CSV table of C-alpha atoms in Angstrom, one decimal:
chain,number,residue,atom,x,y,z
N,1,UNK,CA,-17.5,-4.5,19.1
N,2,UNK,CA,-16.7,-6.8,16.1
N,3,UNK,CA,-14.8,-6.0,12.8
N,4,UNK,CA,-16.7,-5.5,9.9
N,5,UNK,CA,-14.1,-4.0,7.9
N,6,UNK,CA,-10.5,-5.3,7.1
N,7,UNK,CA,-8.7,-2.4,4.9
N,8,UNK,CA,-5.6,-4.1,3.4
N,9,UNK,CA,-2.3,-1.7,2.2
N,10,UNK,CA,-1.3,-2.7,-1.5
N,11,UNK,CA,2.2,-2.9,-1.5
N,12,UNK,CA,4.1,-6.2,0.3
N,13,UNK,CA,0.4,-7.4,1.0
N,14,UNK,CA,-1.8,-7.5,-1.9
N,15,UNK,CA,1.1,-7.8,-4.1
N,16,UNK,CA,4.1,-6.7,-4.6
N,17,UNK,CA,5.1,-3.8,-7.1
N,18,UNK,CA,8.5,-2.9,-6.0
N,19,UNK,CA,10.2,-3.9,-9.1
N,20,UNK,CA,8.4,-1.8,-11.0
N,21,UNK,CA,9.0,0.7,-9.0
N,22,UNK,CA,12.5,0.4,-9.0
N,23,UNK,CA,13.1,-0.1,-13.2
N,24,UNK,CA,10.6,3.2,-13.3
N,25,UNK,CA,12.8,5.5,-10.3
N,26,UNK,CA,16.1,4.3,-11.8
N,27,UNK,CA,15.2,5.3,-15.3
N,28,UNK,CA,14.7,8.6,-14.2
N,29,UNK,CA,17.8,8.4,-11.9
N,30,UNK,CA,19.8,7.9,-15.3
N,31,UNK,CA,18.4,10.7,-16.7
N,32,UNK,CA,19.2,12.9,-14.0
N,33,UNK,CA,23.0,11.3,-13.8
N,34,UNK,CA,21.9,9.9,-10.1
N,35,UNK,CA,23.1,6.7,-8.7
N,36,UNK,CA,20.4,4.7,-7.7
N,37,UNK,CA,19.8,1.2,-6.6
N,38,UNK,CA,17.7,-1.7,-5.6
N,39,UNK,CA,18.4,-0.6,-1.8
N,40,UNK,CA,17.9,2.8,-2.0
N,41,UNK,CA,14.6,2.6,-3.9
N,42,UNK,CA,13.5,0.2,-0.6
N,43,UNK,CA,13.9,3.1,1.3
N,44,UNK,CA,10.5,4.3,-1.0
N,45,UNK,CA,8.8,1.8,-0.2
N,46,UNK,CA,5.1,3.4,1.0
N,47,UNK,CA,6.0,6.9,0.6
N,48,UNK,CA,3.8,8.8,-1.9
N,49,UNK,CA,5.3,9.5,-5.6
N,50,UNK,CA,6.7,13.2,-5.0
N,51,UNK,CA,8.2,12.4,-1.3
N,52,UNK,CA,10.0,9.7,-3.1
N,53,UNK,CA,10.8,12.3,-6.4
N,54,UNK,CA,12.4,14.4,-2.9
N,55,UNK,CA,14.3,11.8,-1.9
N,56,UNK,CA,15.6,11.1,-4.9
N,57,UNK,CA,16.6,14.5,-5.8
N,58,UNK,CA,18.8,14.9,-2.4
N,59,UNK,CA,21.7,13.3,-4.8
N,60,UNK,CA,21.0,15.6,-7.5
N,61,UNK,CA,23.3,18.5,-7.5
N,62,UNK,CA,21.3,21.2,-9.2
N,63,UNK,CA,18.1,22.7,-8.3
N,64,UNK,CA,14.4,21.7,-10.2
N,65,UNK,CA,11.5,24.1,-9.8
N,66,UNK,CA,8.1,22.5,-8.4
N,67,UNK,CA,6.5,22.4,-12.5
N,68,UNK,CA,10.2,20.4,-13.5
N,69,UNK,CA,9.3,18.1,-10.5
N,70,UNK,CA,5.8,17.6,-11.7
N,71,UNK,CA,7.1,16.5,-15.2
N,72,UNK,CA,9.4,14.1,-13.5
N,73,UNK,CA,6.7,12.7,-11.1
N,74,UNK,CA,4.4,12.4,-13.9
N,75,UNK,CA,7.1,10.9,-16.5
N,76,UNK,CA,7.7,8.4,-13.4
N,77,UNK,CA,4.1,7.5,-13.0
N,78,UNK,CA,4.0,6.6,-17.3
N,79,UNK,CA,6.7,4.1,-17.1
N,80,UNK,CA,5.1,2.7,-14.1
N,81,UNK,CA,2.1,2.1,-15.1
N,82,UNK,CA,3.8,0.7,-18.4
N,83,UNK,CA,4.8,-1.8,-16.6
N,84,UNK,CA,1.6,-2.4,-14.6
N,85,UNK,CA,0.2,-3.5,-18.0
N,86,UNK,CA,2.2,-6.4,-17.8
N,87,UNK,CA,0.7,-7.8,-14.1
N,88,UNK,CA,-2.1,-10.1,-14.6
N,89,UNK,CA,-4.3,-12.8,-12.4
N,90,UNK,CA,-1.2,-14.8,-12.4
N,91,UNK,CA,0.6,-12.9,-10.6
N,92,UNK,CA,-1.5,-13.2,-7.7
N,93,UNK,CA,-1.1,-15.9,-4.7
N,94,UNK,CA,-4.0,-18.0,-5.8
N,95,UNK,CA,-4.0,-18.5,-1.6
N,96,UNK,CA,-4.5,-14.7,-1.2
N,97,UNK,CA,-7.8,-15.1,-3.8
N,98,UNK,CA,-9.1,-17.9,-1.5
N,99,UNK,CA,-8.7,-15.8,1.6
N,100,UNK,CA,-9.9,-13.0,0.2
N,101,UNK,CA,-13.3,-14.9,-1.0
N,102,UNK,CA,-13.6,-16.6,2.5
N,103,UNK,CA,-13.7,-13.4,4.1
N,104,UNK,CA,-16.5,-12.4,1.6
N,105,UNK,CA,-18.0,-15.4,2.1
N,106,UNK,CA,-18.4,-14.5,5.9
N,107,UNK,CA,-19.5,-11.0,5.9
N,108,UNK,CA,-16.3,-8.8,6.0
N,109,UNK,CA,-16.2,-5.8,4.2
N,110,UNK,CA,-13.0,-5.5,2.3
N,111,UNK,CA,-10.4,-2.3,1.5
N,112,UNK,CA,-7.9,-1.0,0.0
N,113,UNK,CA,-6.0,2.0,1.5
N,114,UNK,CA,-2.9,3.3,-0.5
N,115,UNK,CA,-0.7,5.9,-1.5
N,116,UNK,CA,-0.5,5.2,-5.0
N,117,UNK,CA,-2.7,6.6,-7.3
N,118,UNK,CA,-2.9,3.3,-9.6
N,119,UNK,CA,-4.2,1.4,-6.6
N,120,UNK,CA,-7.3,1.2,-8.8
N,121,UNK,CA,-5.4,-0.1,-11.6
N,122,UNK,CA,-3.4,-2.8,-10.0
N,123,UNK,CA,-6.2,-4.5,-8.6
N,124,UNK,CA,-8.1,-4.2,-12.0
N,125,UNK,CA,-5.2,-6.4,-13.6
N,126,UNK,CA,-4.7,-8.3,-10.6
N,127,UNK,CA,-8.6,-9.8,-11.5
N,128,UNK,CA,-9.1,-9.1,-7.7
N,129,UNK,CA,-11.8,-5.4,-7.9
N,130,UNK,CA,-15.0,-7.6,-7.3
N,131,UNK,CA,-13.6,-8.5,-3.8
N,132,UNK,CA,-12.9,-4.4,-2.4
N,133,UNK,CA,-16.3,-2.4,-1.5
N,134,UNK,CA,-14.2,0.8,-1.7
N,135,UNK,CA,-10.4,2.1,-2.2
N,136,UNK,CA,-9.0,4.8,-0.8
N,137,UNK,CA,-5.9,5.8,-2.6
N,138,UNK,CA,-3.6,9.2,-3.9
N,139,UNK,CA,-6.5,9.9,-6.6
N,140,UNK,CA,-9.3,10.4,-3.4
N,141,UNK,CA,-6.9,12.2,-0.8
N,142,UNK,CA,-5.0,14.7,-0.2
N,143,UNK,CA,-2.8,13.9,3.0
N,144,UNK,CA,-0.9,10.4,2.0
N,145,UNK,CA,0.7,8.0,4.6
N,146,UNK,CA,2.2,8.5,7.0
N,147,UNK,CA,-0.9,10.1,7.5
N,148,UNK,CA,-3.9,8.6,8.7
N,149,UNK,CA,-6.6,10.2,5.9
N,150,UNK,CA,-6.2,7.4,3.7
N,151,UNK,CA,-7.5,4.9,6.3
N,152,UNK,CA,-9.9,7.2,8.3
N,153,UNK,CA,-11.3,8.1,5.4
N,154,UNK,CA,-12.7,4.6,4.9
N,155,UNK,CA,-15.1,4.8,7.8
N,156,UNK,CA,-17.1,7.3,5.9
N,157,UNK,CA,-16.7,5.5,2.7
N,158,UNK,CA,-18.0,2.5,4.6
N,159,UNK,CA,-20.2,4.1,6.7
N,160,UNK,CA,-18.7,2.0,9.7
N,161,UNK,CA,-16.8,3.4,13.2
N,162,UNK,CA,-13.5,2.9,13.1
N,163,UNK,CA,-13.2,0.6,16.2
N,164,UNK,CA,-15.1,-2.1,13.6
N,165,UNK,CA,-12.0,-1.8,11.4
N,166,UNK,CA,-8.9,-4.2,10.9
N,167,UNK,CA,-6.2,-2.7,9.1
N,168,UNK,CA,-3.5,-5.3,7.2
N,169,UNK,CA,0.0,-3.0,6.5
N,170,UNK,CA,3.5,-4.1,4.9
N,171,UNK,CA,5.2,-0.7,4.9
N,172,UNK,CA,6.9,1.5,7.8
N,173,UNK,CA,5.2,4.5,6.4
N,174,UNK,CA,1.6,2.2,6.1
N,175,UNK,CA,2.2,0.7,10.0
N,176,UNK,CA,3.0,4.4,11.1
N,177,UNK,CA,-0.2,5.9,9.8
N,178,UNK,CA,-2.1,2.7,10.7
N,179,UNK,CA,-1.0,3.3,14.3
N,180,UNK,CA,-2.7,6.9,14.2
N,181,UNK,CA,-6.2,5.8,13.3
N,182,UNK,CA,-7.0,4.3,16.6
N,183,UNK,CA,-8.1,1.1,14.5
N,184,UNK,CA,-6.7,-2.6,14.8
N,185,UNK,CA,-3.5,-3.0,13.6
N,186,UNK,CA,-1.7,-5.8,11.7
N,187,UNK,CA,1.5,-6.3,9.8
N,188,UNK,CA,2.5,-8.7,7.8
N,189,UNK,CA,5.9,-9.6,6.7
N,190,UNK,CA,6.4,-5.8,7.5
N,191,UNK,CA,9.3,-4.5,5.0
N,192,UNK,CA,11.4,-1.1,5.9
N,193,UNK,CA,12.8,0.4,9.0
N,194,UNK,CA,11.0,0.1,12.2
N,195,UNK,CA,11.6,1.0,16.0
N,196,UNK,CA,10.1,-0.3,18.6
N,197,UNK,CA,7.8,1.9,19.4
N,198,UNK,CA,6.8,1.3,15.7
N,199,UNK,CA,5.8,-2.3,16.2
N,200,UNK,CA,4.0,-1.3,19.8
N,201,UNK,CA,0.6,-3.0,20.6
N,202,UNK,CA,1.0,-4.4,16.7
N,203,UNK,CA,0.0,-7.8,15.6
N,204,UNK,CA,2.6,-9.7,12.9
N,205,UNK,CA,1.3,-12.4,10.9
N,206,UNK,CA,3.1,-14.9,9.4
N,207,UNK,CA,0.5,-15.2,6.2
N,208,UNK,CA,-2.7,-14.2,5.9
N,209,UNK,CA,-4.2,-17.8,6.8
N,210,UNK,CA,-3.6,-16.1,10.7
N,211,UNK,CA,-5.9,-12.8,9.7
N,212,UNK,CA,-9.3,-14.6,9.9
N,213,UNK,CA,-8.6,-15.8,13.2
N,214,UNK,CA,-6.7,-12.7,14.9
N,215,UNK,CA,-10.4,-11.0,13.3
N,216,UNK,CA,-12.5,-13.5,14.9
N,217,UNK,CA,-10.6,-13.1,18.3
N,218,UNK,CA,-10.6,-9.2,18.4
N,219,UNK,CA,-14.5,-10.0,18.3
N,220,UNK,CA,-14.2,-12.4,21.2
């Protein structure tokens, strides 16, 4: 069975958002009187906005009810996406555009599954929402990575079986619900902390020149 669909994670493959992340999570690390740096907010990396509000509230000494945490969350998400504004075509790996129409070009349907729910508006900026059929992101599911909704969920979008699809992650938490799909796996330049039994049975690439042919060879 071939792969029709390749469903790339956003983050660390698409592009690369972390800095925004960062400025937005420290601002509201000041606010709270919490240290917070460039390190910690890698530990963030692919978790979903209130897991990382959690985490970041572990060196808070007092105690937030759930609506305070919505308000931070939500406060979070504003500056982020002020800062979004600012990402345009040009930040994009004009190699990464090429690949991206080649695999058009030769039949591939083309994804996005992510936790964030700006997926949408990233790739907007980014100039690259003619090349995705479908995005699954935090606006269209419930159950974020690590779980596997945001990539199974694609099958139905898709209409395809999920042994036809080739998934492209960057993130521990992407790789981990990747991994519980029962679909191809791939990682590139894959960011976090891993175990073994993480990278099992997974496929690094080097750049995403390799991903055409490790498609063409699961077909073969």
């Amino acid at each position: 069975m071939r792969v029709k669909v390749i469903i790339f994670g956003l983050d660390g493959v698409i592009c690369h958002t972390e800095k925004y992340h960062y400025l937005a999570w420290k601002e509201i690390a000041d606010e709270l009187g919490i240290p917070f740096t460039e390190e910690m907010n890698r530990h963030f990396i692919g978790m979903s906005r209130m897991d990382s509000l959690n985490e970041l509230l572990k060196g808070y000494p007092g105690s937030l009810s759930r609506v305070e945490k919505e308000v931070l969350a939500e406060q979070k998400n504003d500056i982020f996406k002020s800062c979004l504004i600012t990402m345009t075509e040009r930040d994009v790996d004009p190699k990464l555009r090429m690949q991206l129409r080649q695999l058009k070009q030769e039949g591939y349907l083309l994804a996005i599954a992510s936790s964030s729910k700006n997926a949408g508006i990233v790739i907007k900026n980014l100039g690259l929402d003619s090349y995705f059929d479908t995005i699954s992101d935090g606006n269209s599911n419930k159950k974020l990575k690590p779980n596997p909704e945001v990539f199974l969920n694609i099958c139905g979008y898709l209409q395809v079986k999920k042994e036809e699809c080739l998934i492209v992650e960057g993130t521990s938490y992407g790789i981990r619900a990747a991994k519980k799909t029962g679909m191809h796996v791939a990682a590139l330049h894959p960011e976090g902390e891993y175990t073994m039994e993480d990278m099992a049975g997974i496929t690094v690439l080097d750049d995403l020149e390799q991903l055409k042919r490790h498609a063409a060879h699961i077909y073969k």
